[in-house]
CSV table of C-alpha atoms in Angstrom, one decimal:
chain,number,residue,atom,x,y,z
A,1,MET,CA,0.0,0.0,0.0
A,2,THR,CA,1.3,3.5,-0.9
A,3,GLY,CA,0.3,4.9,2.5
A,4,SER,CA,-2.3,4.8,5.1
A,5,ARG,CA,-3.4,8.4,4.9
A,6,VAL,CA,-6.5,9.7,3.1
A,7,ILE,CA,-5.9,12.6,0.7
A,8,ILE,CA,-8.6,15.3,0.6
A,9,ALA,CA,-8.8,17.5,-2.5
A,10,GLY,CA,-10.2,20.9,-1.4
A,11,GLY,CA,-10.1,22.8,1.9
A,12,GLY,CA,-13.6,24.2,1.9
A,13,ILE,CA,-16.4,23.3,4.3
A,14,GLY,CA,-16.7,19.8,3.1
A,15,GLY,CA,-13.0,19.1,3.0
A,16,LEU,CA,-12.3,20.5,6.4
A,17,ALA,CA,-15.3,18.7,8.0
A,18,THR,CA,-14.0,15.5,6.4
A,19,ALA,CA,-10.5,16.1,7.9
A,20,LEU,CA,-12.0,16.7,11.4
A,21,THR,CA,-14.1,13.6,11.1
A,22,LEU,CA,-11.3,11.3,9.9
A,23,HIS,CA,-9.0,12.6,12.7
A,24,GLN,CA,-11.8,11.9,15.2
A,25,ILE,CA,-12.0,8.2,14.1
A,26,GLY,CA,-8.3,7.7,13.9
A,27,VAL,CA,-7.7,7.9,10.2
A,28,PRO,CA,-4.6,10.0,9.1
A,29,CYS,CA,-5.4,12.6,6.4
A,30,VAL,CA,-4.0,15.5,4.5
A,31,VAL,CA,-5.9,18.3,2.7
A,32,PHE,CA,-4.6,19.9,-0.5
A,33,GLU,CA,-6.1,23.4,-1.1
A,34,SER,CA,-5.5,25.5,-4.1
A,35,ALA,CA,-5.8,28.9,-2.3
A,36,ARG,CA,-2.5,30.3,-1.0
A,37,GLU,CA,-4.2,31.6,2.2
A,38,MET,CA,-7.5,31.0,4.0
A,39,ARG,CA,-9.6,34.1,3.9
A,40,PRO,CA,-13.2,34.6,5.1
A,41,LEU,CA,-14.9,34.5,1.7
A,42,GLY,CA,-18.6,34.6,1.0
A,43,VAL,CA,-21.7,35.9,2.8
A,44,GLY,CA,-24.4,34.0,4.7
A,45,ILE,CA,-25.4,30.4,4.8
A,46,ASN,CA,-27.7,28.3,6.9
A,47,LEU,CA,-26.7,25.2,8.9
A,48,GLN,CA,-29.8,23.0,9.4
A,49,PRO,CA,-30.3,21.1,12.6
A,50,ASN,CA,-29.0,17.9,11.2
A,51,ALA,CA,-25.7,19.6,10.4
A,52,VAL,CA,-25.6,21.4,13.8
A,53,ARG,CA,-26.0,18.0,15.5
A,54,GLU,CA,-23.0,16.6,13.5
A,55,LEU,CA,-20.9,19.6,14.3
A,56,GLY,CA,-21.7,19.2,18.0
A,57,ASP,CA,-20.6,15.5,17.8
A,58,LEU,CA,-17.3,16.9,16.3
A,59,GLY,CA,-16.8,19.1,19.4
A,60,ILE,CA,-17.9,22.3,17.7
A,61,THR,CA,-20.0,24.0,20.3
A,62,GLU,CA,-22.9,26.4,20.1
A,63,ASP,CA,-20.6,29.0,21.7
A,64,ASP,CA,-18.3,28.5,18.7
A,65,LEU,CA,-21.2,28.9,16.3
A,66,ASP,CA,-22.4,32.0,18.2
A,67,ARG,CA,-19.1,33.7,17.3
A,68,VAL,CA,-19.8,33.3,13.6
A,69,GLY,CA,-23.6,33.6,13.4
A,70,LEU,CA,-26.7,33.1,15.5
A,71,PRO,CA,-29.6,30.7,15.8
A,72,ALA,CA,-32.4,31.2,13.3
A,73,THR,CA,-35.8,31.3,14.9
A,74,GLU,CA,-38.3,31.7,12.0
A,75,TRP,CA,-38.6,30.8,8.3
A,76,ALA,CA,-41.1,32.8,6.3
A,77,LEU,CA,-42.3,33.4,2.8
A,78,VAL,CA,-44.0,36.7,2.0
A,79,GLY,CA,-46.0,37.7,-1.1
A,80,LEU,CA,-45.5,40.8,-3.3
A,81,ASN,CA,-48.1,42.8,-1.3
A,82,GLY,CA,-46.3,42.1,1.9
A,83,ASN,CA,-48.7,39.5,3.2
A,84,ASP,CA,-47.4,36.2,4.7
A,85,ILE,CA,-47.6,33.0,2.6
A,86,TYR,CA,-46.1,30.7,5.1
A,87,SER,CA,-44.1,31.0,8.4
A,88,GLU,CA,-42.9,28.5,10.9
A,89,PRO,CA,-40.5,28.5,13.9
A,90,ARG,CA,-37.1,27.0,13.3
A,91,GLY,CA,-34.6,25.1,15.4
A,92,ARG,CA,-35.4,24.5,19.1
A,93,LEU,CA,-38.4,26.7,18.9
A,94,ALA,CA,-39.9,24.2,16.4
A,95,GLY,CA,-39.1,21.3,18.7
A,96,TYR,CA,-35.7,20.1,17.3
A,97,LYS,CA,-33.1,19.0,19.8
A,98,TRP,CA,-30.6,21.2,18.0
A,99,PRO,CA,-30.8,24.8,16.7
A,100,GLN,CA,-30.6,26.0,13.1
A,101,TYR,CA,-27.8,28.5,12.6
A,102,ALA,CA,-27.4,31.4,10.2
A,103,VAL,CA,-23.7,32.0,9.9
A,104,HIS,CA,-21.2,34.1,7.9
A,105,ARG,CA,-19.9,31.5,5.5
A,106,GLY,CA,-16.3,32.8,5.5
A,107,GLN,CA,-16.1,33.0,9.3
A,108,PHE,CA,-17.6,29.5,9.7
A,109,HIS,CA,-15.0,28.2,7.2
A,110,LEU,CA,-12.2,29.8,9.2
A,111,LEU,CA,-13.7,28.3,12.4
A,112,LEU,CA,-13.3,24.8,10.8
A,113,TYR,CA,-9.8,25.6,9.6
A,114,ARG,CA,-8.7,26.7,13.1
A,115,LYS,CA,-10.1,23.5,14.5
A,116,VAL,CA,-8.1,21.5,12.0
A,117,MET,CA,-4.9,23.4,12.8
A,118,GLU,CA,-5.5,22.9,16.6
A,119,ARG,CA,-6.3,19.2,16.4
A,120,ILE,CA,-4.3,17.8,13.5
A,121,GLY,CA,-1.5,20.3,13.1
A,122,PRO,CA,-0.2,22.9,10.7
A,123,GLU,CA,0.8,20.3,8.1
A,124,ALA,CA,-2.7,19.0,7.8
A,125,VAL,CA,-3.6,21.6,5.1
A,126,ARG,CA,-1.2,22.2,2.2
A,127,LEU,CA,-2.1,25.6,0.9
A,128,GLY,CA,-1.3,26.6,-2.7
A,129,ASN,CA,-1.7,23.0,-3.9
A,130,ARG,CA,-4.4,22.0,-6.3
A,131,VAL,CA,-5.4,18.4,-7.0
A,132,ALA,CA,-5.6,18.3,-10.8
A,133,GLY,CA,-6.4,14.6,-11.2
A,134,TYR,CA,-5.6,11.2,-9.9
A,135,ARG,CA,-4.1,7.8,-10.9
A,136,LYS,CA,-5.3,4.5,-9.4
A,137,ASN,CA,-2.3,2.4,-8.4
A,138,SER,CA,-1.8,-1.3,-8.8
A,139,ASP,CA,-1.7,-1.9,-5.0
A,140,GLY,CA,-5.2,-0.5,-4.6
A,141,GLY,CA,-4.1,3.0,-3.5
A,142,VAL,CA,-4.3,6.2,-5.4
A,143,SER,CA,-1.9,9.0,-6.4
A,144,ALA,CA,-3.2,12.6,-6.5
A,145,LEU,CA,-1.7,14.8,-9.2
A,146,ILE,CA,-0.7,18.1,-7.6
A,147,GLU,CA,-0.3,21.5,-9.3
A,148,GLN,CA,1.5,23.9,-7.0
A,149,ALA,CA,1.1,27.7,-6.9
A,150,ASP,CA,4.7,28.3,-8.0
A,151,GLY,CA,4.0,26.4,-11.3
A,152,SER,CA,5.6,23.1,-10.3
A,153,SER,CA,3.8,19.8,-10.1
A,154,GLY,CA,4.1,16.6,-8.1
A,155,GLU,CA,2.2,13.6,-6.7
A,156,ALA,CA,0.9,12.6,-3.3
A,157,SER,CA,0.0,8.9,-2.6
A,158,GLY,CA,-2.5,7.6,-0.2
A,159,ARG,CA,-5.0,4.9,0.5
A,160,LEU,CA,-8.0,6.9,-0.6
A,161,LEU,CA,-8.7,10.2,-2.3
A,162,ILE,CA,-11.8,12.3,-1.4
A,163,GLY,CA,-12.7,14.9,-4.0
A,164,ALA,CA,-14.1,17.9,-2.1
A,165,ASP,CA,-12.9,20.4,-4.6
A,166,GLY,CA,-16.1,22.2,-5.4
A,167,ILE,CA,-18.4,22.8,-8.4
A,168,HIS,CA,-15.4,23.0,-10.7
A,169,SER,CA,-13.9,19.8,-9.4
A,170,ALA,CA,-11.0,18.3,-11.3
A,171,VAL,CA,-11.6,15.0,-9.5
A,172,ARG,CA,-15.2,14.8,-10.7
A,173,ALA,CA,-14.2,15.9,-14.3
A,174,GLN,CA,-11.8,12.9,-14.5
A,175,MET,CA,-14.3,10.5,-12.9
A,176,HIS,CA,-17.1,11.7,-15.2
A,177,PRO,CA,-15.4,13.1,-18.4
A,178,ALA,CA,-18.7,13.2,-20.3
A,179,GLN,CA,-20.6,15.2,-17.7
A,180,PRO,CA,-22.7,18.1,-19.1
A,181,PRO,CA,-21.5,21.6,-18.5
A,182,ILE,CA,-22.6,23.6,-15.4
A,183,HIS,CA,-26.3,24.1,-15.5
A,184,TRP,CA,-27.8,27.6,-15.3
A,185,GLY,CA,-31.6,27.9,-15.1
A,186,GLY,CA,-31.7,31.7,-15.8
A,187,ALA,CA,-31.7,33.1,-12.3
A,188,VAL,CA,-29.1,35.8,-11.5
A,189,MET,CA,-28.3,36.6,-7.8
A,190,TRP,CA,-26.8,39.6,-6.2
A,191,ARG,CA,-25.5,39.0,-2.7
A,192,GLY,CA,-24.3,41.3,0.0
A,193,THR,CA,-24.5,42.3,3.7
A,194,SER,CA,-25.8,45.4,5.3
A,195,TRP,CA,-26.0,46.6,8.9
A,196,ALA,CA,-29.6,47.1,9.9
A,197,LYS,CA,-32.2,46.3,12.5
A,198,PRO,CA,-33.5,42.7,12.3
A,199,ILE,CA,-37.1,42.3,11.4
A,200,ARG,CA,-39.9,40.0,12.6
A,201,SER,CA,-38.6,37.6,15.3
A,202,GLY,CA,-35.2,39.3,15.3
A,203,SER,CA,-33.7,36.2,13.7
A,204,SER,CA,-36.0,35.4,10.8
A,205,PHE,CA,-35.2,34.0,7.4
A,206,VAL,CA,-37.5,35.8,5.0
A,207,GLY,CA,-38.2,35.1,1.3
A,208,LEU,CA,-40.1,37.9,-0.3
A,209,GLY,CA,-41.6,38.2,-3.8
A,210,THR,CA,-42.2,35.7,-6.6
A,211,HIS,CA,-40.4,32.6,-7.9
A,212,ARG,CA,-38.9,34.8,-10.7
A,213,HIS,CA,-38.3,38.0,-8.8
A,214,ARG,CA,-37.5,37.8,-5.1
A,215,VAL,CA,-35.3,38.9,-2.1
A,216,VAL,CA,-34.1,36.7,0.7
A,217,LEU,CA,-32.7,38.2,3.9
A,218,TYR,CA,-31.7,37.1,7.4
A,219,PRO,CA,-29.3,38.2,10.1
A,220,ILE,CA,-25.9,36.5,10.5
A,221,SER,CA,-24.7,38.2,13.6
A,222,HIS,CA,-26.2,38.9,17.0
A,223,PRO,CA,-27.3,42.5,17.4
A,224,ASP,CA,-24.7,45.0,18.5
A,225,PRO,CA,-25.7,45.9,22.1
A,226,ARG,CA,-24.9,49.6,21.5
A,227,THR,CA,-26.8,50.1,18.2
A,228,GLY,CA,-29.2,47.2,18.0
A,229,LEU,CA,-27.9,46.5,14.4
A,230,SER,CA,-27.1,43.1,13.0
A,231,MET,CA,-25.3,42.1,9.9
A,232,ILE,CA,-28.1,41.3,7.5
A,233,ASN,CA,-27.3,38.9,4.7
A,234,TRP,CA,-29.4,39.5,1.6
A,235,ILE,CA,-29.8,37.9,-1.8
A,236,ALA,CA,-31.6,39.8,-4.6
A,237,GLU,CA,-32.7,37.5,-7.5
A,238,VAL,CA,-34.2,37.9,-10.9
A,239,THR,CA,-34.9,35.2,-13.5
A,240,MET,CA,-33.9,36.1,-17.0
A,241,ASP,CA,-33.9,34.6,-20.5
A,242,ASN,CA,-31.0,32.1,-20.5
A,243,ASN,CA,-31.3,30.8,-24.1
A,244,ASP,CA,-27.9,32.2,-25.0
A,245,GLY,CA,-26.2,31.0,-21.7
A,246,TRP,CA,-24.2,33.0,-19.2
A,247,LYS,CA,-22.3,35.7,-21.0
A,248,GLN,CA,-20.1,37.1,-18.3
A,249,ASP,CA,-16.5,36.2,-17.8
A,250,GLY,CA,-16.4,33.9,-14.8
A,251,TRP,CA,-19.2,32.9,-12.5
A,252,PHE,CA,-18.7,35.3,-9.6
A,253,ARG,CA,-17.8,39.0,-9.7
A,254,GLN,CA,-18.1,42.2,-7.7
A,255,VAL,CA,-20.6,44.7,-9.0
A,256,GLY,CA,-21.9,48.1,-8.2
A,257,ILE,CA,-25.2,48.5,-6.3
A,258,GLY,CA,-26.5,50.7,-9.1
A,259,ASP,CA,-26.1,47.8,-11.5
A,260,PHE,CA,-29.1,45.9,-10.1
A,261,VAL,CA,-31.0,47.8,-7.4
A,262,HIS,CA,-33.4,49.2,-9.9
A,263,HIS,CA,-35.0,45.8,-10.1
A,264,PHE,CA,-36.3,46.3,-6.5
A,265,GLU,CA,-36.8,50.1,-6.4
A,266,ASN,CA,-40.5,49.9,-5.5
A,267,TRP,CA,-40.1,47.1,-2.9
A,268,VAL,CA,-40.9,49.3,0.1
A,269,TRP,CA,-43.3,48.4,2.9
A,270,LYS,CA,-43.8,49.8,6.4
A,271,TRP,CA,-41.7,47.0,7.9
A,272,LEU,CA,-39.0,46.8,5.2
A,273,ASP,CA,-37.3,49.1,2.7
A,274,VAL,CA,-35.5,46.7,0.3
A,275,PRO,CA,-33.6,49.3,-1.9
A,276,ALA,CA,-32.5,51.2,1.2
A,277,LEU,CA,-31.2,47.9,2.8
A,278,ILE,CA,-29.3,47.0,-0.4
A,279,ARG,CA,-27.7,50.5,-0.7
A,280,GLN,CA,-26.3,50.2,2.8
A,281,ALA,CA,-24.0,47.5,1.6
A,282,ASP,CA,-20.3,48.3,1.1
A,283,PHE,CA,-20.2,45.9,-1.9
A,284,ALA,CA,-22.2,43.3,-3.8
A,285,PHE,CA,-21.4,40.2,-5.8
A,286,GLU,CA,-23.2,38.9,-8.8
A,287,ASN,CA,-23.4,35.2,-9.8
A,288,PRO,CA,-25.8,33.0,-11.7
A,289,MET,CA,-27.8,30.4,-9.8
A,290,ILE,CA,-26.0,27.2,-11.0
A,291,ASP,CA,-25.8,23.5,-10.3
A,292,ARG,CA,-24.7,20.3,-11.9
A,293,ASP,CA,-26.7,17.5,-13.3
A,294,PRO,CA,-26.6,14.5,-10.9
A,295,VAL,CA,-24.2,11.7,-11.8
A,296,PRO,CA,-24.9,7.9,-11.3
A,297,THR,CA,-22.1,7.4,-8.8
A,298,TRP,CA,-19.7,9.5,-6.6
A,299,ARG,CA,-17.1,6.7,-6.5
A,300,ASP,CA,-14.3,5.4,-8.7
A,301,GLY,CA,-12.4,2.6,-6.9
A,302,PRO,CA,-10.3,4.4,-4.2
A,303,VAL,CA,-11.7,7.8,-5.1
A,304,ALA,CA,-15.0,9.4,-3.9
A,305,LEU,CA,-16.7,12.8,-4.3
A,306,LEU,CA,-18.0,14.9,-1.5
A,307,GLY,CA,-19.8,18.3,-1.1
A,308,ASP,CA,-20.3,20.5,-4.1
A,309,ALA,CA,-18.0,18.2,-6.1
A,310,ALA,CA,-20.6,15.5,-5.7
A,311,HIS,CA,-23.8,17.5,-5.6
A,312,ALA,CA,-23.6,21.2,-6.4
A,313,MET,CA,-27.2,22.4,-6.0
A,314,TYR,CA,-29.3,25.6,-6.1
A,315,PRO,CA,-29.2,27.4,-2.7
A,316,THR,CA,-33.0,27.5,-2.6
A,317,GLY,CA,-33.1,24.9,0.2
A,318,SER,CA,-30.4,26.5,2.3
A,319,ASN,CA,-28.7,23.1,2.7
A,320,GLY,CA,-25.6,23.0,0.5
A,321,GLY,CA,-23.2,23.6,3.3
A,322,SER,CA,-25.2,21.4,5.6
A,323,GLN,CA,-25.1,18.5,3.2
A,324,ALA,CA,-21.3,18.8,2.9
A,325,VAL,CA,-21.1,18.3,6.7
A,326,ILE,CA,-23.5,15.4,6.5
A,327,ASP,CA,-21.4,13.9,3.7
A,328,ALA,CA,-18.3,14.0,5.8
A,329,ARG,CA,-20.0,12.3,8.8
A,330,MET,CA,-21.6,9.6,6.6
A,331,LEU,CA,-18.2,8.9,5.1
A,332,GLY,CA,-16.7,8.6,8.6
A,333,ALA,CA,-19.5,6.3,9.7
A,334,ALA,CA,-18.8,4.0,6.6
A,335,MET,CA,-15.2,3.9,7.6
A,336,VAL,CA,-16.0,3.0,11.1
A,337,GLU,CA,-17.9,0.0,9.7
A,338,HIS,CA,-15.7,-1.0,6.8
A,339,GLY,CA,-12.3,0.5,7.6
A,340,ALA,CA,-10.5,3.2,5.5
A,341,SER,CA,-11.2,1.2,2.4
A,342,GLN,CA,-12.9,1.1,-1.0
A,343,GLU,CA,-15.7,-0.8,0.7
A,344,ALA,CA,-16.4,2.2,2.9
A,345,LEU,CA,-16.5,4.4,-0.2
A,346,ALA,CA,-19.0,2.0,-1.8
A,347,ALA,CA,-21.2,2.1,1.3
A,348,TYR,CA,-21.1,5.9,1.4
A,349,ASP,CA,-22.0,6.2,-2.3
A,350,ALA,CA,-24.8,3.7,-1.9
A,351,ARG,CA,-26.2,5.6,1.1
A,352,LEU,CA,-26.1,9.1,-0.3
A,353,CYS,CA,-25.7,9.4,-4.1
A,354,GLY,CA,-29.3,8.5,-5.1
A,355,PRO,CA,-31.2,10.5,-2.4
A,356,VAL,CA,-29.0,13.6,-2.7
A,357,SER,CA,-29.4,13.5,-6.5
A,358,GLN,CA,-33.1,13.7,-6.0
A,359,LEU,CA,-32.5,16.7,-3.7
A,360,ILE,CA,-30.6,18.5,-6.5
A,361,LEU,CA,-33.6,18.2,-8.8
A,362,ARG,CA,-36.0,19.2,-6.0
A,363,ASN,CA,-34.0,22.4,-5.4
A,364,ARG,CA,-33.8,23.0,-9.1
A,365,GLY,CA,-37.6,23.0,-9.0
A,366,ALA,CA,-37.4,25.9,-6.4
A,367,GLY,CA,-37.1,23.7,-3.3
A,368,PRO,CA,-39.2,25.2,-0.4
A,369,PHE,CA,-39.6,28.3,-2.5
A,370,GLY,CA,-41.9,26.3,-4.7
A,371,LEU,CA,-44.8,27.7,-2.6
A,372,LEU,CA,-44.1,31.0,-4.4
A,373,ASN,CA,-44.7,29.2,-7.7
A,374,LEU,CA,-48.1,28.0,-6.5
A,375,VAL,CA,-49.1,31.5,-5.4
A,376,ASP,CA,-48.1,32.9,-8.8
A,377,GLU,CA,-50.1,30.2,-10.6
A,378,ARG,CA,-53.2,30.7,-8.5
A,379,CYS,CA,-53.4,34.5,-7.9
A,380,GLY,CA,-50.5,36.2,-9.7
A,381,GLY,CA,-48.6,36.8,-6.4
A,382,THR,CA,-50.9,39.1,-4.6
A,383,PHE,CA,-53.7,38.1,-2.2
A,384,ASP,CA,-55.6,39.2,0.9
A,385,ASN,CA,-55.9,35.8,2.7
A,386,ILE,CA,-53.4,33.1,1.8
A,387,ASP,CA,-55.8,30.4,3.0
A,388,ASP,CA,-58.1,31.3,0.1
A,389,VAL,CA,-55.1,30.6,-2.3
A,390,ILE,CA,-53.3,27.6,-0.7
A,391,PRO,CA,-55.1,25.9,2.3
A,392,PRO,CA,-53.0,25.6,5.5
A,393,ALA,CA,-52.8,21.8,5.2
A,394,GLU,CA,-51.4,22.0,1.7
A,395,ARG,CA,-48.8,24.5,2.7
A,396,ALA,CA,-47.8,22.3,5.7
A,397,GLU,CA,-47.6,19.1,3.5
A,398,PHE,CA,-45.4,20.9,1.0
A,399,MET,CA,-42.9,21.9,3.6
A,400,ALA,CA,-42.9,18.6,5.4
A,401,ALA,CA,-42.1,16.8,2.1
A,402,TYR,CA,-39.1,19.1,1.5
A,403,LYS,CA,-37.7,18.6,5.0
A,404,LYS,CA,-38.0,14.8,4.7
A,405,ALA,CA,-36.1,14.9,1.4
A,406,ALA,CA,-33.4,17.2,2.8
A,407,GLY,CA,-32.9,15.0,5.9
A,408,PHE,CA,-34.1,17.3,8.6
A,409,ALA,CA,-37.6,16.1,9.3
A,410,MET,CA,-38.0,16.8,13.0
A,411,GLU,CA,-39.3,13.6,14.4
A,412,SER,CA,-37.0,11.3,12.5
A,413,LEU,CA,-34.0,13.5,13.2
A,414,ASN,CA,-34.7,13.8,16.9
A,415,LYS,CA,-35.1,10.0,17.3
A,416,ALA,CA,-32.0,9.1,15.1
A,417,PRO,CA,-29.0,7.6,16.8
A,418,ARG,CA,-25.6,9.4,16.4
A,419,THR,CA,-24.2,9.0,12.9
A,420,ILE,CA,-20.8,8.1,14.5
A,421,ALA,CA,-21.0,6.6,18.0
A,422,ALA,CA,-19.1,8.5,20.8
A,423,GLY,CA,-15.5,7.3,20.9
A,424,ALA,CA,-15.8,5.2,17.7
A,425,ARG,CA,-12.5,4.5,16.0
A,426,VAL,CA,-11.5,2.7,12.8
A,427,ARG,CA,-10.0,-0.5,14.2
A,428,THR,CA,-7.2,-0.6,11.8
A,429,VAL,CA,-6.1,1.6,9.0
A,430,ASP,CA,-3.5,-0.7,7.4
A,431,GLY,CA,-5.3,-4.0,7.9
C-alpha cells in the first residue's frame, strides 16, 4: 500500500469537515487546497439542525457557532403585497433538539480551519496545492496529481482520495469526463451584507416576492448591544432569459449596487425598505444560480466525491453547506464500519448518491420556495388571505415533504442515533 493516509482535495467546508471527522475516528489525512491563504470569503449560509447535530458531535459547540452567526428562529415566505404566505419556527423553537444557525460562510469556514490546525497540526492543510487529477495504483491505492502555486507539479500517494474540490472539481471531471457543463436555469443573484435592525422575530429567514423575482434576507450576527444593528445577509434575485447561456467572464464578480438595485426600487413596505437595505452594503457580488446534473455514482475505486464536487445544488433549500457536513459524517460512519477502504466508499456512495441526486432536482424546482410558484399560478402573487389561495394543510404538507427529502424532518432526526458513536474509531487503517 502506498500509504495509510486519506488525501482530501479541497479545503472548503466539506473538505475540512472530512478532515476533522477522519481525525476523530483515527484515520490520518492531509488536505490539499489551491488557495494560497485562507480568507473569510462569501456571505451568509444556513446550517440546518441535522448539520448542527453533527458539528456538535465533532466538538464544535454552540458557543463556537455564536461567534460566527446566530440561531435562526423563523422561516417565512411573504408575497408581493407584503402578506405572509407561510411561516414557521425553526430550530429548538420548532421542537428540534438542535438549533438551526445562520452564519457568515467565511467566518464559519475559518472556524473549521482553526479546529483542523489545533487538532491535527499545521501540516494537515497544504495551501497553494491544487489536485488536478488522480491515478489509481496497482496496489489499490491512489496518487493525487498536484499542481503547486509556483507552477511546479508533483504527486501525493494515499490509501483513498476524497474529491471535495467544489463545483469546478477536477476529480469529478476525471471521474465523469462526459458530464454536461454547469447548468444555469436563468436566475441571477446579487449578494451582500448590510448593517440594519433585524425584522420580525429578530432572527428570521424571509423570502419575499415571486419565484422569478425575489429577495431573501436574514441576520448572520447577534445585534450590536450599542446600536441594535445586526449584519443582514441579503440575496436579490431575478430570473432572465437564458437561451444564450451565461455571457459574463467567470461565475462570480463584484458589481456596483447601481447595476441591479433598480429591479427592486419599489419594494418598500412599512416594515421593510429593500432598496435602502441594499444601498447600505459596502459591496455586492453577482453570480448566476447554477448547479450540476446528478451523476450515477460518486465513486471510482479508491476515489470518492463529497460536497459540491458531488452535488452542487441551487441554494433554494439553504442546505448546500449542511449537506457537505452530512457527507463528511456519513463517510466517517462508513469507515468505522468498513475501515478506511474502498468498501467504505462504496457504502457511502450507496447511502447518499441517489437520495441527494433527487434533492438536487428538487432544489432546481425551487425547493421550499416552490410555494411561491403555486401562489403565482393561482393568484399572480398578490392576495388578501393566503388560506383562500393555498389551504394551510397543503402548505404544511409541501414543507414537510421538503424537510424529509433534505434529511431534517424533525421527528426522525430527533429520534435518530448518532451517525458516529461516541468514541468510535477505525479498528485498523493498514489491515
